[in-house]
Amino acid sequence: MSTMDSQRLTPINAQRSLTKDRVVYVLGHRNPDTDSVVSAHAYAALKREMGMKNIRPARAGKTTLQTDYIFNRFNTPIPEFLPDLIPRVDYYDNHGAQTIHSGVSLWEAMSVIRKHDMQALAVVDADGCYHSLLHYGFIAERLLQINNPNRKTAIQTSVDLVASVLNAQKLVVCNPVEVRKSPIAAAAAELETFKEILATHVPANAIVITGNRLDVQRHAIEAGVRMVIVTNGNIVDKELRELALERGGIRPVESL
């Protein structure tokens, strides 16, 4: 006697199965004789009496004339025929699948994965069609790469994504949705040291993070960096905003 359920059919597992609302089939060997079909029917009936309402008898082949006679004689339905036990997609299809749009930030995707306790998240395009699969392991690997002290940090991002993740205010905006790889330069050192650091990058691709350092903000804008992130809610001077606009739309961003 075998079942489609991998667990042994005890009353406890029967209750779990009932809770999960899954169907358990009881069936005998292939090309079944009368004993096999009748035993499957009897065992399923026993389990239903024990409280397992979602268990059904089945058979793995055609019935014989003798088997048909016995079930007809007692006015009992013949167990349904299962041609195989190969899992199919529709067994596991979840019409309420959690998805995320391809344009959101990795941070937001990670928040969704954590919230729903998932290992992977389907990414869809603007039409809601499948685009790719984002796995939790990829996010962990990516974060390790970003936090590696032995390599320069660079991320694929846009102005809109940065503003969304930081809950920041965009001041001077140009191409806010453009996504490209940008190195990050943190202005924690003196101005001259920062200039040397910035000189190792292509300024037009660089993202500069600074506080209320007007000299750093000015130099970054004059150098033509891609984005300036001003932290701790510090206000960007009006003159610097106008300078950014004159320089072709350098994007100062205020972190709230």
mmCIF file of C-alpha atoms in Angstrom:
data_model
loop_
_atom_site.group_PDB
_atom_site.id
_atom_site.type_symbol
_atom_site.label_atom_id
_atom_site.label_comp_id
_atom_site.label_asym_id
_atom_site.label_seq_id
_atom_site.Cartn_x
_atom_site.Cartn_y
_atom_site.Cartn_z
ATOM 1 C CA MET A 1 0.000 0.000 0.000
ATOM 2 C CA SER A 2 1.364 3.436 -0.894
ATOM 3 C CA THR A 3 0.200 7.028 -0.951
ATOM 4 C CA MET A 4 1.097 10.226 -2.767
ATOM 5 C CA ASP A 5 1.911 11.755 0.611
ATOM 6 C CA SER A 6 5.507 11.222 1.690
ATOM 7 C CA GLN A 7 4.546 11.212 5.388
ATOM 8 C CA ARG A 8 3.113 8.262 7.219
ATOM 9 C CA LEU A 9 -0.656 8.516 7.621
ATOM 10 C CA THR A 10 -1.046 8.968 11.368
ATOM 11 C CA PRO A 11 -3.901 10.915 12.979
ATOM 12 C CA ILE A 12 -1.490 13.824 13.652
ATOM 13 C CA ASN A 13 -0.352 14.002 10.057
ATOM 14 C CA ALA A 14 -3.926 13.568 8.945
ATOM 15 C CA GLN A 15 -4.855 16.690 10.888
ATOM 16 C CA ARG A 16 -1.921 18.587 9.323
ATOM 17 C CA SER A 17 -3.012 17.448 5.911
ATOM 18 C CA LEU A 18 -6.558 18.590 6.604
ATOM 19 C CA THR A 19 -5.261 21.949 7.759
ATOM 20 C CA LYS A 20 -3.210 22.420 4.609
ATOM 21 C CA ASP A 21 -6.206 21.279 2.542
ATOM 22 C CA ARG A 22 -4.146 18.889 0.431
ATOM 23 C CA VAL A 23 -5.439 15.635 -1.017
ATOM 24 C CA VAL A 24 -3.788 12.331 -0.139
ATOM 25 C CA TYR A 25 -4.333 9.391 -2.482
ATOM 26 C CA VAL A 26 -4.164 5.782 -1.322
ATOM 27 C CA LEU A 27 -3.359 3.245 -4.030
ATOM 28 C CA GLY A 28 -1.792 -0.131 -4.525
ATOM 29 C CA HIS A 29 0.572 -1.518 -7.142
ATOM 30 C CA ARG A 30 0.381 -0.996 -10.905
ATOM 31 C CA ASN A 31 -1.903 -3.269 -12.970
ATOM 32 C CA PRO A 32 -3.895 -3.847 -9.788
ATOM 33 C CA ASP A 33 -5.817 -6.997 -8.987
ATOM 34 C CA THR A 34 -8.984 -7.018 -6.886
ATOM 35 C CA ASP A 35 -7.145 -7.181 -3.556
ATOM 36 C CA SER A 36 -5.114 -4.073 -4.384
ATOM 37 C CA VAL A 37 -8.099 -1.903 -5.370
ATOM 38 C CA VAL A 38 -10.318 -3.086 -2.511
ATOM 39 C CA SER A 39 -7.519 -2.574 0.026
ATOM 40 C CA ALA A 40 -6.933 0.986 -1.168
ATOM 41 C CA HIS A 41 -10.655 1.724 -0.885
ATOM 42 C CA ALA A 42 -10.881 0.188 2.597
ATOM 43 C CA TYR A 43 -7.775 1.940 3.918
ATOM 44 C CA ALA A 44 -8.980 5.334 2.662
ATOM 45 C CA ALA A 45 -12.355 4.715 4.295
ATOM 46 C CA LEU A 46 -10.625 3.861 7.569
ATOM 47 C CA LYS A 47 -8.614 7.083 7.500
ATOM 48 C CA ARG A 48 -11.734 9.122 6.828
ATOM 49 C CA GLU A 49 -13.344 7.549 9.890
ATOM 50 C CA MET A 50 -10.249 8.633 11.855
ATOM 51 C CA GLY A 51 -10.855 12.243 10.857
ATOM 52 C CA MET A 52 -8.845 12.594 7.640
ATOM 53 C CA LYS A 53 -11.556 13.911 5.325
ATOM 54 C CA ASN A 54 -9.334 14.747 2.368
ATOM 55 C CA ILE A 55 -8.038 11.258 1.630
ATOM 56 C CA ARG A 56 -9.147 9.381 -1.490
ATOM 57 C CA PRO A 57 -8.697 5.845 -2.814
ATOM 58 C CA ALA A 58 -7.093 5.464 -6.232
ATOM 59 C CA ARG A 59 -5.785 2.797 -8.589
ATOM 60 C CA ALA A 60 -2.702 2.589 -10.779
ATOM 61 C CA GLY A 61 -4.194 0.708 -13.709
ATOM 62 C CA LYS A 62 -7.322 -0.769 -15.288
ATOM 63 C CA THR A 63 -9.653 -2.860 -13.185
ATOM 64 C CA THR A 64 -10.481 -6.474 -13.919
ATOM 65 C CA LEU A 65 -13.964 -7.812 -14.533
ATOM 66 C CA GLN A 66 -13.888 -9.388 -11.073
ATOM 67 C CA THR A 67 -13.047 -6.025 -9.475
ATOM 68 C CA ASP A 68 -15.805 -4.278 -11.410
ATOM 69 C CA TYR A 69 -18.300 -6.923 -10.299
ATOM 70 C CA ILE A 70 -17.429 -6.539 -6.600
ATOM 71 C CA PHE A 71 -17.710 -2.726 -6.587
ATOM 72 C CA ASN A 72 -20.964 -2.852 -8.581
ATOM 73 C CA ARG A 73 -22.313 -5.585 -6.314
ATOM 74 C CA PHE A 74 -21.914 -3.314 -3.248
ATOM 75 C CA ASN A 75 -22.924 -0.168 -5.137
ATOM 76 C CA THR A 76 -19.544 1.462 -4.440
ATOM 77 C CA PRO A 77 -17.719 3.832 -6.817
ATOM 78 C CA ILE A 78 -14.542 2.410 -8.304
ATOM 79 C CA PRO A 79 -11.475 4.419 -7.169
ATOM 80 C CA GLU A 80 -10.261 6.966 -9.701
ATOM 81 C CA PHE A 81 -7.424 6.130 -12.054
ATOM 82 C CA LEU A 82 -4.025 7.840 -11.548
ATOM 83 C CA PRO A 83 -1.808 7.228 -14.578
ATOM 84 C CA ASP A 84 1.354 8.383 -12.777
ATOM 85 C CA LEU A 85 2.665 10.213 -9.719
ATOM 86 C CA ILE A 86 4.803 12.756 -11.574
ATOM 87 C CA PRO A 87 4.369 16.250 -10.041
ATOM 88 C CA ARG A 88 2.892 18.851 -12.360
ATOM 89 C CA VAL A 89 3.188 22.625 -12.362
ATOM 90 C CA ASP A 90 -0.494 23.103 -11.558
ATOM 91 C CA TYR A 91 -0.009 21.143 -8.306
ATOM 92 C CA TYR A 92 2.180 23.953 -7.026
ATOM 93 C CA ASP A 93 0.930 26.931 -8.999
ATOM 94 C CA ASN A 94 0.262 29.822 -6.656
ATOM 95 C CA HIS A 95 -1.943 32.419 -8.304
ATOM 96 C CA GLY A 96 -1.174 34.858 -5.511
ATOM 97 C CA ALA A 97 2.577 34.896 -6.114
ATOM 98 C CA GLN A 98 4.503 37.807 -4.636
ATOM 99 C CA THR A 99 6.300 39.837 -7.314
ATOM 100 C CA ILE A 100 8.255 43.057 -7.592
ATOM 101 C CA HIS A 101 8.780 45.488 -10.458
ATOM 102 C CA SER A 102 12.139 45.455 -12.230
ATOM 103 C CA GLY A 103 12.598 49.185 -11.641
ATOM 104 C CA VAL A 104 12.681 49.116 -7.832
ATOM 105 C CA SER A 105 15.829 49.221 -5.732
ATOM 106 C CA LEU A 106 17.614 46.164 -4.387
ATOM 107 C CA TRP A 107 16.925 47.477 -0.894
ATOM 108 C CA GLU A 108 13.172 47.472 -1.488
ATOM 109 C CA ALA A 109 13.341 43.981 -2.984
ATOM 110 C CA MET A 110 15.226 42.774 0.094
ATOM 111 C CA SER A 111 12.550 44.303 2.332
ATOM 112 C CA VAL A 112 9.828 42.376 0.478
ATOM 113 C CA ILE A 113 11.777 39.116 0.753
ATOM 114 C CA ARG A 114 12.307 39.641 4.468
ATOM 115 C CA LYS A 115 8.687 40.658 5.090
ATOM 116 C CA HIS A 116 7.253 37.556 3.410
ATOM 117 C CA ASP A 117 10.006 35.198 4.624
ATOM 118 C CA MET A 118 10.917 34.173 1.079
ATOM 119 C CA GLN A 119 14.064 32.738 -0.488
ATOM 120 C CA ALA A 120 13.372 34.060 -3.983
ATOM 121 C CA LEU A 121 11.273 36.796 -5.535
ATOM 122 C CA ALA A 122 9.881 36.965 -9.060
ATOM 123 C CA VAL A 123 10.730 40.179 -10.908
ATOM 124 C CA VAL A 124 8.208 41.414 -13.487
ATOM 125 C CA ASP A 125 8.329 44.084 -16.183
ATOM 126 C CA ALA A 126 5.973 47.011 -16.767
ATOM 127 C CA ASP A 127 3.385 44.645 -18.312
ATOM 128 C CA GLY A 128 3.466 42.273 -15.334
ATOM 129 C CA CYS A 129 5.299 39.594 -17.326
ATOM 130 C CA TYR A 130 8.112 37.524 -15.851
ATOM 131 C CA HIS A 131 11.513 39.223 -16.176
ATOM 132 C CA SER A 132 13.873 37.386 -13.846
ATOM 133 C CA LEU A 133 14.236 35.696 -10.472
ATOM 134 C CA LEU A 134 15.932 37.431 -7.556
ATOM 135 C CA HIS A 135 17.361 35.011 -5.000
ATOM 136 C CA TYR A 136 18.211 35.843 -1.408
ATOM 137 C CA GLY A 137 21.690 34.387 -1.912
ATOM 138 C CA PHE A 138 22.400 36.873 -4.699
ATOM 139 C CA ILE A 139 21.496 39.794 -2.439
ATOM 140 C CA ALA A 140 23.811 38.509 0.298
ATOM 141 C CA GLU A 141 26.649 38.036 -2.195
ATOM 142 C CA ARG A 142 26.088 41.505 -3.641
ATOM 143 C CA LEU A 143 26.174 43.135 -0.205
ATOM 144 C CA LEU A 144 29.420 41.356 0.610
ATOM 145 C CA GLN A 145 30.944 42.692 -2.597
ATOM 146 C CA ILE A 146 29.814 46.236 -1.821
ATOM 147 C CA ASN A 147 31.180 46.061 1.731
ATOM 148 C CA ASN A 148 34.519 44.564 0.701
ATOM 149 C CA PRO A 149 37.162 46.973 2.096
ATOM 150 C CA ASN A 150 39.705 45.806 -0.469
ATOM 151 C CA ARG A 151 37.803 47.064 -3.478
ATOM 152 C CA LYS A 152 36.207 50.341 -4.529
ATOM 153 C CA THR A 153 32.461 50.486 -4.064
ATOM 154 C CA ALA A 154 30.324 50.941 -7.174
ATOM 155 C CA ILE A 155 26.588 50.371 -7.554
ATOM 156 C CA GLN A 156 24.026 50.209 -10.348
ATOM 157 C CA THR A 157 21.503 52.908 -9.507
ATOM 158 C CA SER A 158 19.579 56.001 -10.560
ATOM 159 C CA VAL A 159 18.709 59.307 -8.914
ATOM 160 C CA ASP A 160 15.155 58.132 -8.263
ATOM 161 C CA LEU A 161 16.330 54.892 -6.646
ATOM 162 C CA VAL A 162 18.799 56.697 -4.390
ATOM 163 C CA ALA A 163 16.177 59.230 -3.334
ATOM 164 C CA SER A 164 13.686 56.443 -2.640
ATOM 165 C CA VAL A 165 16.056 54.353 -0.513
ATOM 166 C CA LEU A 166 17.321 57.364 1.471
ATOM 167 C CA ASN A 167 13.886 58.992 1.711
ATOM 168 C CA ALA A 168 15.611 62.085 0.354
ATOM 169 C CA GLN A 169 14.574 65.256 -1.458
ATOM 170 C CA LYS A 170 15.769 65.742 -5.044
ATOM 171 C CA LEU A 171 16.884 69.310 -5.670
ATOM 172 C CA VAL A 172 18.284 69.595 -9.196
ATOM 173 C CA VAL A 173 17.100 66.715 -11.363
ATOM 174 C CA CYS A 174 18.379 65.501 -14.727
ATOM 175 C CA ASN A 175 17.715 61.999 -16.112
ATOM 176 C CA PRO A 176 16.337 60.748 -12.765
ATOM 177 C CA VAL A 177 15.478 57.232 -14.003
ATOM 178 C CA GLU A 178 18.742 56.492 -15.819
ATOM 179 C CA VAL A 179 20.395 53.433 -14.254
ATOM 180 C CA ARG A 180 24.151 52.999 -14.590
ATOM 181 C CA LYS A 181 27.142 51.927 -12.558
ATOM 182 C CA SER A 182 28.562 54.629 -10.298
ATOM 183 C CA PRO A 183 31.492 54.563 -7.862
ATOM 184 C CA ILE A 184 30.886 56.083 -4.427
ATOM 185 C CA ALA A 185 33.217 58.652 -2.916
ATOM 186 C CA ALA A 186 32.669 59.537 0.742
ATOM 187 C CA ALA A 187 34.017 62.991 1.619
ATOM 188 C CA ALA A 188 35.247 62.207 5.122
ATOM 189 C CA ALA A 189 38.771 63.567 4.653
ATOM 190 C CA GLU A 190 40.161 67.056 4.126
ATOM 191 C CA LEU A 191 39.348 68.835 0.881
ATOM 192 C CA GLU A 192 42.728 68.205 -0.761
ATOM 193 C CA THR A 193 42.564 64.517 0.088
ATOM 194 C CA PHE A 194 39.031 64.333 -1.250
ATOM 195 C CA LYS A 195 40.179 65.932 -4.503
ATOM 196 C CA GLU A 196 42.793 63.204 -4.885
ATOM 197 C CA ILE A 197 40.196 60.504 -4.216
ATOM 198 C CA LEU A 198 37.739 61.974 -6.693
ATOM 199 C CA ALA A 199 40.494 62.229 -9.307
ATOM 200 C CA THR A 200 40.780 58.415 -9.295
ATOM 201 C CA HIS A 201 37.212 58.161 -10.638
ATOM 202 C CA VAL A 202 35.442 59.394 -13.741
ATOM 203 C CA PRO A 203 33.612 62.386 -12.173
ATOM 204 C CA ALA A 204 30.611 62.126 -14.499
ATOM 205 C CA ASN A 205 29.879 58.665 -13.043
ATOM 206 C CA ALA A 206 30.748 59.363 -9.394
ATOM 207 C CA ILE A 207 28.360 59.696 -6.464
ATOM 208 C CA VAL A 208 29.707 61.911 -3.675
ATOM 209 C CA ILE A 209 28.449 61.604 -0.099
ATOM 210 C CA THR A 210 29.108 64.543 2.202
ATOM 211 C CA GLY A 211 27.674 66.541 5.091
ATOM 212 C CA ASN A 212 27.583 70.311 5.476
ATOM 213 C CA ARG A 213 30.964 70.677 3.777
ATOM 214 C CA LEU A 214 30.422 73.596 1.396
ATOM 215 C CA ASP A 215 33.938 73.325 -0.018
ATOM 216 C CA VAL A 216 33.412 69.636 -0.869
ATOM 217 C CA GLN A 217 29.962 70.301 -2.315
ATOM 218 C CA ARG A 218 31.336 73.081 -4.516
ATOM 219 C CA HIS A 219 34.311 71.074 -5.744
ATOM 220 C CA ALA A 220 32.111 68.058 -6.523
ATOM 221 C CA ILE A 221 29.695 70.187 -8.540
ATOM 222 C CA GLU A 222 32.499 71.992 -10.364
ATOM 223 C CA ALA A 223 34.142 68.633 -11.152
ATOM 224 C CA GLY A 224 30.902 67.510 -12.777
ATOM 225 C CA VAL A 225 30.058 64.502 -10.600
ATOM 226 C CA ARG A 226 26.897 62.549 -11.280
ATOM 227 C CA MET A 227 25.275 63.076 -7.889
ATOM 228 C CA VAL A 228 25.958 64.786 -4.560
ATOM 229 C CA ILE A 229 24.256 63.317 -1.488
ATOM 230 C CA VAL A 230 24.122 65.761 1.422
ATOM 231 C CA THR A 231 23.468 63.876 4.657
ATOM 232 C CA ASN A 232 21.788 64.583 8.005
ATOM 233 C CA GLY A 233 19.165 66.886 6.534
ATOM 234 C CA ASN A 234 21.677 69.656 5.808
ATOM 235 C CA ILE A 235 20.395 72.318 3.431
ATOM 236 C CA VAL A 236 22.204 72.844 0.136
ATOM 237 C CA ASP A 237 23.080 76.496 -0.391
ATOM 238 C CA LYS A 238 21.037 78.304 -3.057
ATOM 239 C CA GLU A 239 24.216 79.422 -4.844
ATOM 240 C CA LEU A 240 25.350 75.793 -5.111
ATOM 241 C CA ARG A 241 21.975 74.740 -6.479
ATOM 242 C CA GLU A 242 22.252 77.387 -9.191
ATOM 243 C CA LEU A 243 25.816 76.280 -9.905
ATOM 244 C CA ALA A 244 24.643 72.685 -10.283
ATOM 245 C CA LEU A 245 21.998 73.793 -12.739
ATOM 246 C CA GLU A 246 24.558 75.795 -14.728
ATOM 247 C CA ARG A 247 26.920 72.823 -14.820
ATOM 248 C CA GLY A 248 24.331 70.792 -16.692
ATOM 249 C CA GLY A 249 22.138 69.425 -13.964
ATOM 250 C CA ILE A 250 24.409 67.886 -11.325
ATOM 251 C CA ARG A 251 21.954 66.274 -8.927
ATOM 252 C CA PRO A 252 22.297 67.405 -5.311
ATOM 253 C CA VAL A 253 20.180 65.197 -3.054
ATOM 254 C CA GLU A 254 19.309 66.091 0.529
ATOM 255 C CA SER A 255 19.008 63.151 2.906
ATOM 256 C CA LEU A 256 16.121 63.671 5.299
#
